[in-house]
Amino acid sequence: MSAEEPLFRVVRGVPSAEELAALVGVVAVRSRPAARPAPDPPSVWARSGRPTGAAPTPGAGAWRVSCLPR
């Protein structure tokens, strides 16, 4: 398609400038990719089961520290 060729043409009728602007707006919006919805945040119940502090570092006695309250 060349730069001189129109993207669309009116086949019947004589649209006003406002009608053509509305048509161009609809075509422009429909040609964009749809935005993905934001992911849902984790629920309070799921969030409560996750550790809040840093993971224990490996070493002597690390298995004991992993189950102590923080």
N, CA, C and O atoms as a DFTB+ gen file, in Angstrom:
280 C
 N C O
     1  1       0.843      -1.163       0.000
     2  2       0.000       0.000       0.000
     3  2       0.897       1.236       0.000
     4  3       1.836       1.337       0.789
     5  1       0.599       2.151      -0.876
     6  2       1.410       3.356      -0.980
     7  2       0.948       4.407       0.015
     8  3      -0.116       4.278       0.621
     9  1       1.750       5.442       0.177
    10  2       1.415       6.514       1.114
    11  2       0.260       7.364       0.595
    12  3      -0.415       8.024       1.385
    13  1       0.017       7.363      -0.717
    14  2      -1.051       8.159      -1.315
    15  2      -2.402       7.459      -1.219
    16  3      -3.437       8.117      -1.317
    17  1      -2.417       6.167      -1.034
    18  2      -3.664       5.409      -1.007
    19  2      -4.364       5.576       0.342
    20  3      -3.727       5.411       1.382
    21  1      -5.687       5.907       0.351
    22  2      -6.390       6.087       1.630
    23  2      -6.584       4.758       2.349
    24  3      -6.635       3.699       1.724
    25  1      -6.692       4.832       3.676
    26  2      -6.903       3.628       4.470
    27  2      -8.333       3.111       4.336
    28  3      -8.553       1.901       4.383
    29  1      -9.309       4.004       4.170
    30  2     -10.699       3.610       3.949
    31  2     -11.367       4.688       3.109
    32  3     -10.856       5.799       2.968
    33  1     -12.517       4.335       2.555
    34  2     -13.246       5.304       1.738
    35  2     -14.734       5.173       2.009
    36  3     -15.212       4.107       2.397
    37  1     -15.461       6.260       1.803
    38  2     -16.899       6.291       1.992
    39  2     -17.531       5.828       0.691
    40  3     -17.290       6.409      -0.367
    41  1     -18.340       4.777       0.774
    42  2     -18.953       4.194      -0.423
    43  2     -20.302       4.841      -0.718
    44  3     -20.659       5.039      -1.879
    45  1     -21.045       5.168       0.326
    46  2     -22.379       5.709       0.122
    47  2     -22.619       6.850       1.109
    48  3     -22.218       6.770       2.270
    49  1     -23.269       7.904       0.642
    50  2     -23.615       9.026       1.499
    51  2     -22.521      10.075       1.536
    52  3     -21.455       9.917       0.941
    53  1     -22.814      11.146       2.251
    54  2     -21.865      12.247       2.402
    55  2     -21.735      12.530       3.901
    56  3     -22.523      13.296       4.455
    57  1     -20.749      11.918       4.558
    58  2     -20.613      12.115       6.008
    59  2     -20.079      13.513       6.320
    60  3     -19.332      14.106       5.542
    61  1     -20.483      14.011       7.473
    62  2     -19.972      15.312       7.919
    63  2     -18.565      15.126       8.494
    64  3     -18.084      14.004       8.655
    65  1     -17.932      16.236       8.792
    66  2     -16.581      16.175       9.366
    67  2     -16.609      15.479      10.728
    68  3     -15.677      14.749      11.065
    69  1     -17.668      15.697      11.514
    70  2     -17.793      15.055      12.818
    71  2     -17.964      13.542      12.689
    72  3     -17.402      12.778      13.474
    73  1     -18.741      13.119      11.696
    74  2     -18.948      11.682      11.483
    75  2     -17.654      11.005      11.038
    76  3     -17.341       9.899      11.481
    77  1     -16.909      11.668      10.169
    78  2     -15.614      11.100       9.746
    79  2     -14.633      11.049      10.913
    80  3     -13.872      10.090      11.044
    81  1     -14.646      12.072      11.757
    82  2     -13.761      12.072      12.924
    83  2     -14.133      10.939      13.871
    84  3     -13.248      10.292      14.432
    85  1     -15.429      10.687      14.059
    86  2     -15.862       9.583      14.917
    87  2     -15.426       8.250      14.324
    88  3     -14.989       7.360      15.053
    89  1     -15.541       8.107      13.011
    90  2     -15.125       6.860      12.355
    91  2     -13.626       6.634      12.501
    92  3     -13.192       5.519      12.791
    93  1     -12.848       7.662      12.308
    94  2     -11.391       7.545      12.451
    95  2     -11.041       7.184      13.898
    96  3     -10.148       6.371      14.136
    97  1     -11.738       7.781      14.857
    98  2     -11.483       7.463      16.266
    99  2     -11.780       6.013      16.583
   100  3     -11.007       5.362      17.285
   101  1     -12.888       5.498      16.078
   102  2     -13.246       4.100      16.319
   103  2     -12.231       3.163      15.685
   104  3     -11.821       2.181      16.304
   105  1     -11.824       3.455      14.461
   106  2     -10.844       2.594      13.787
   107  2      -9.506       2.630      14.525
   108  3      -8.843       1.601      14.651
   109  1      -9.108       3.794      15.009
   110  2      -7.832       3.908      15.729
   111  2      -7.871       3.138      17.046
   112  3      -6.899       2.468      17.396
   113  1      -8.975       3.223      17.774
   114  2      -9.077       2.520      19.055
   115  2      -9.140       1.018      18.839
   116  3      -8.525       0.263      19.592
   117  1      -9.861       0.576      17.839
   118  2     -10.006      -0.862      17.589
   119  2      -8.720      -1.485      17.045
   120  3      -8.542      -2.698      17.156
   121  1      -7.831      -0.700      16.468
   122  2      -6.610      -1.264      15.895
   123  2      -5.500      -1.426      16.929
   124  3      -4.506      -2.099      16.657
   125  1      -5.650      -0.818      18.117
   126  2      -4.641      -0.973      19.168
   127  2      -4.811      -2.323      19.848
   128  3      -5.931      -2.824      19.953
   129  1      -3.711      -2.924      20.315
   130  2      -3.850      -4.177      21.066
   131  2      -4.513      -3.916      22.416
   132  3      -4.319      -2.865      23.026
   133  1      -5.283      -4.872      22.861
   134  2      -5.982      -4.732      24.140
   135  2      -4.977      -4.804      25.287
   136  3      -4.049      -5.611      25.256
   137  1      -5.163      -3.969      26.281
   138  2      -4.284      -3.967      27.455
   139  2      -4.673      -5.123      28.372
   140  3      -5.853      -5.428      28.542
   141  1      -3.685      -5.745      28.944
   142  2      -3.947      -6.835      29.887
   143  2      -4.437      -6.259      31.209
   144  3      -3.923      -5.240      31.671
   145  1      -5.405      -6.891      31.809
   146  2      -5.846      -6.397      33.112
   147  2      -4.770      -6.650      34.170
   148  3      -3.999      -7.605      34.075
   149  1      -4.733      -5.790      35.165
   150  2      -3.746      -5.939      36.238
   151  2      -4.049      -7.208      37.031
   152  3      -5.217      -7.511      37.278
   153  1      -3.033      -7.947      37.428
   154  2      -3.288      -9.163      38.205
   155  2      -3.891      -8.819      39.569
   156  3      -3.579      -7.788      40.165
   157  1      -4.751      -9.700      40.038
   158  2      -5.366      -9.490      41.343
   159  2      -4.304      -9.635      42.436
   160  3      -3.473     -10.542      42.369
   161  1      -4.321      -8.748      43.444
   162  2      -3.362      -8.901      44.539
   163  2      -3.706     -10.147      45.349
   164  3      -4.868     -10.553      45.385
   165  1      -2.723     -10.758      45.997
   166  2      -3.018     -11.957      46.791
   167  2      -3.957     -11.619      47.941
   168  3      -3.920     -10.520      48.494
   169  1      -4.786     -12.575      48.284
   170  2      -5.734     -12.358      49.372
   171  2      -4.996     -12.285      50.710
   172  3      -3.830     -12.666      50.810
   173  1      -5.684     -11.797      51.719
   174  2      -5.094     -11.698      53.061
   175  2      -4.741     -13.094      53.561
   176  3      -3.711     -13.286      54.206
   177  1      -5.589     -14.059      53.265
   178  2      -5.334     -15.433      53.704
   179  2      -4.060     -15.979      53.063
   180  3      -3.241     -16.579      53.758
   181  1      -3.875     -15.793      51.776
   182  2      -2.681     -16.292      51.099
   183  2      -1.438     -15.536      51.545
   184  3      -0.362     -16.117      51.684
   185  1      -1.596     -14.236      51.768
   186  2      -0.463     -13.424      52.181
   187  2       0.004     -13.782      53.581
   188  3       1.189     -13.643      53.882
   189  1      -0.903     -14.244      54.453
   190  2      -0.511     -14.559      55.827
   191  2       0.364     -15.803      55.913
   192  3       1.093     -15.968      56.891
   193  1       0.311     -16.672      54.926
   194  2       1.113     -17.886      54.950
   195  2       2.513     -17.708      54.413
   196  3       3.329     -18.626      54.492
   197  1       2.801     -16.553      53.873
   198  2       4.127     -16.323      53.312
   199  2       5.041     -15.706      54.355
   200  3       4.599     -14.885      55.159
   201  1       6.308     -16.090      54.351
   202  2       7.232     -15.498      55.327
   203  2       7.437     -14.016      55.051
   204  3       7.497     -13.593      53.897
   205  1       7.544     -13.238      56.107
   206  2       7.707     -11.796      55.942
   207  2       9.166     -11.362      55.972
   208  3       9.516     -10.348      55.368
   209  1      10.007     -12.096      56.650
   210  2      11.403     -11.703      56.760
   211  2      12.259     -12.364      55.693
   212  3      11.760     -13.060      54.809
   213  1      13.545     -12.130      55.798
   214  2      14.487     -12.731      54.863
   215  2      14.621     -14.224      55.157
   216  3      14.454     -14.657      56.298
   217  1      14.916     -14.984      54.148
   218  2      15.110     -16.419      54.311
   219  2      16.362     -16.671      55.149
   220  3      17.338     -15.927      55.053
   221  1      16.331     -17.711      55.964
   222  2      17.525     -18.000      56.772
   223  2      18.700     -18.390      55.872
   224  3      18.526     -19.021      54.829
   225  1      19.863     -18.009      56.294
   226  2      21.059     -18.340      55.525
   227  2      21.509     -19.750      55.874
   228  3      21.372     -20.175      57.021
   229  1      22.041     -20.477      54.907
   230  2      22.495     -21.832      55.191
   231  2      23.696     -21.816      56.139
   232  3      24.507     -20.890      56.133
   233  1      23.781     -22.852      56.937
   234  2      24.895     -22.959      57.860
   235  2      24.505     -23.808      59.052
   236  3      23.431     -24.407      59.080
   237  1      25.387     -23.852      60.034
   238  2      25.141     -24.652      61.224
   239  2      23.934     -24.109      61.983
   240  3      23.894     -22.924      62.313
   241  1      22.955     -24.958      62.262
   242  2      21.781     -24.575      63.027
   243  2      20.726     -23.820      62.238
   244  3      19.769     -23.321      62.830
   245  1      20.864     -23.718      60.930
   246  2      19.895     -22.978      60.123
   247  2      18.533     -23.640      60.149
   248  3      17.519     -22.948      60.063
   249  1      18.477     -24.952      60.265
   250  2      17.176     -25.636      60.292
   251  2      16.407     -25.274      61.558
   252  3      15.178     -25.220      61.542
   253  1      17.124     -25.025      62.659
   254  2      16.436     -24.605      63.891
   255  2      15.847     -23.197      63.750
   256  3      14.717     -22.940      64.165
   257  1      16.630     -22.297      63.161
   258  2      16.225     -20.918      63.006
   259  2      15.043     -20.804      62.040
   260  3      14.234     -19.883      62.154
   261  1      14.944     -21.742      61.086
   262  2      13.894     -21.649      60.083
   263  2      12.506     -21.807      60.662
   264  3      11.544     -21.335      60.057
   265  1      12.359     -22.449      61.806
   266  2      11.015     -22.637      62.370
   267  2      10.787     -21.836      63.632
   268  3       9.726     -21.960      64.244
   269  1      11.724     -21.031      64.038
   270  2      11.518     -20.168      65.207
   271  2      10.681     -18.954      64.799
   272  3      10.793     -18.485      63.667
   273  1       9.853     -18.445      65.697
   274  2       9.079     -17.232      65.354
   275  2       9.996     -16.050      65.180
   276  3      11.072     -15.979      65.775
   277  1       9.559     -15.131      64.364
   278  2      10.377     -13.936      64.087
   279  2       9.807     -12.747      64.767
   280  3      10.353     -11.650      64.654
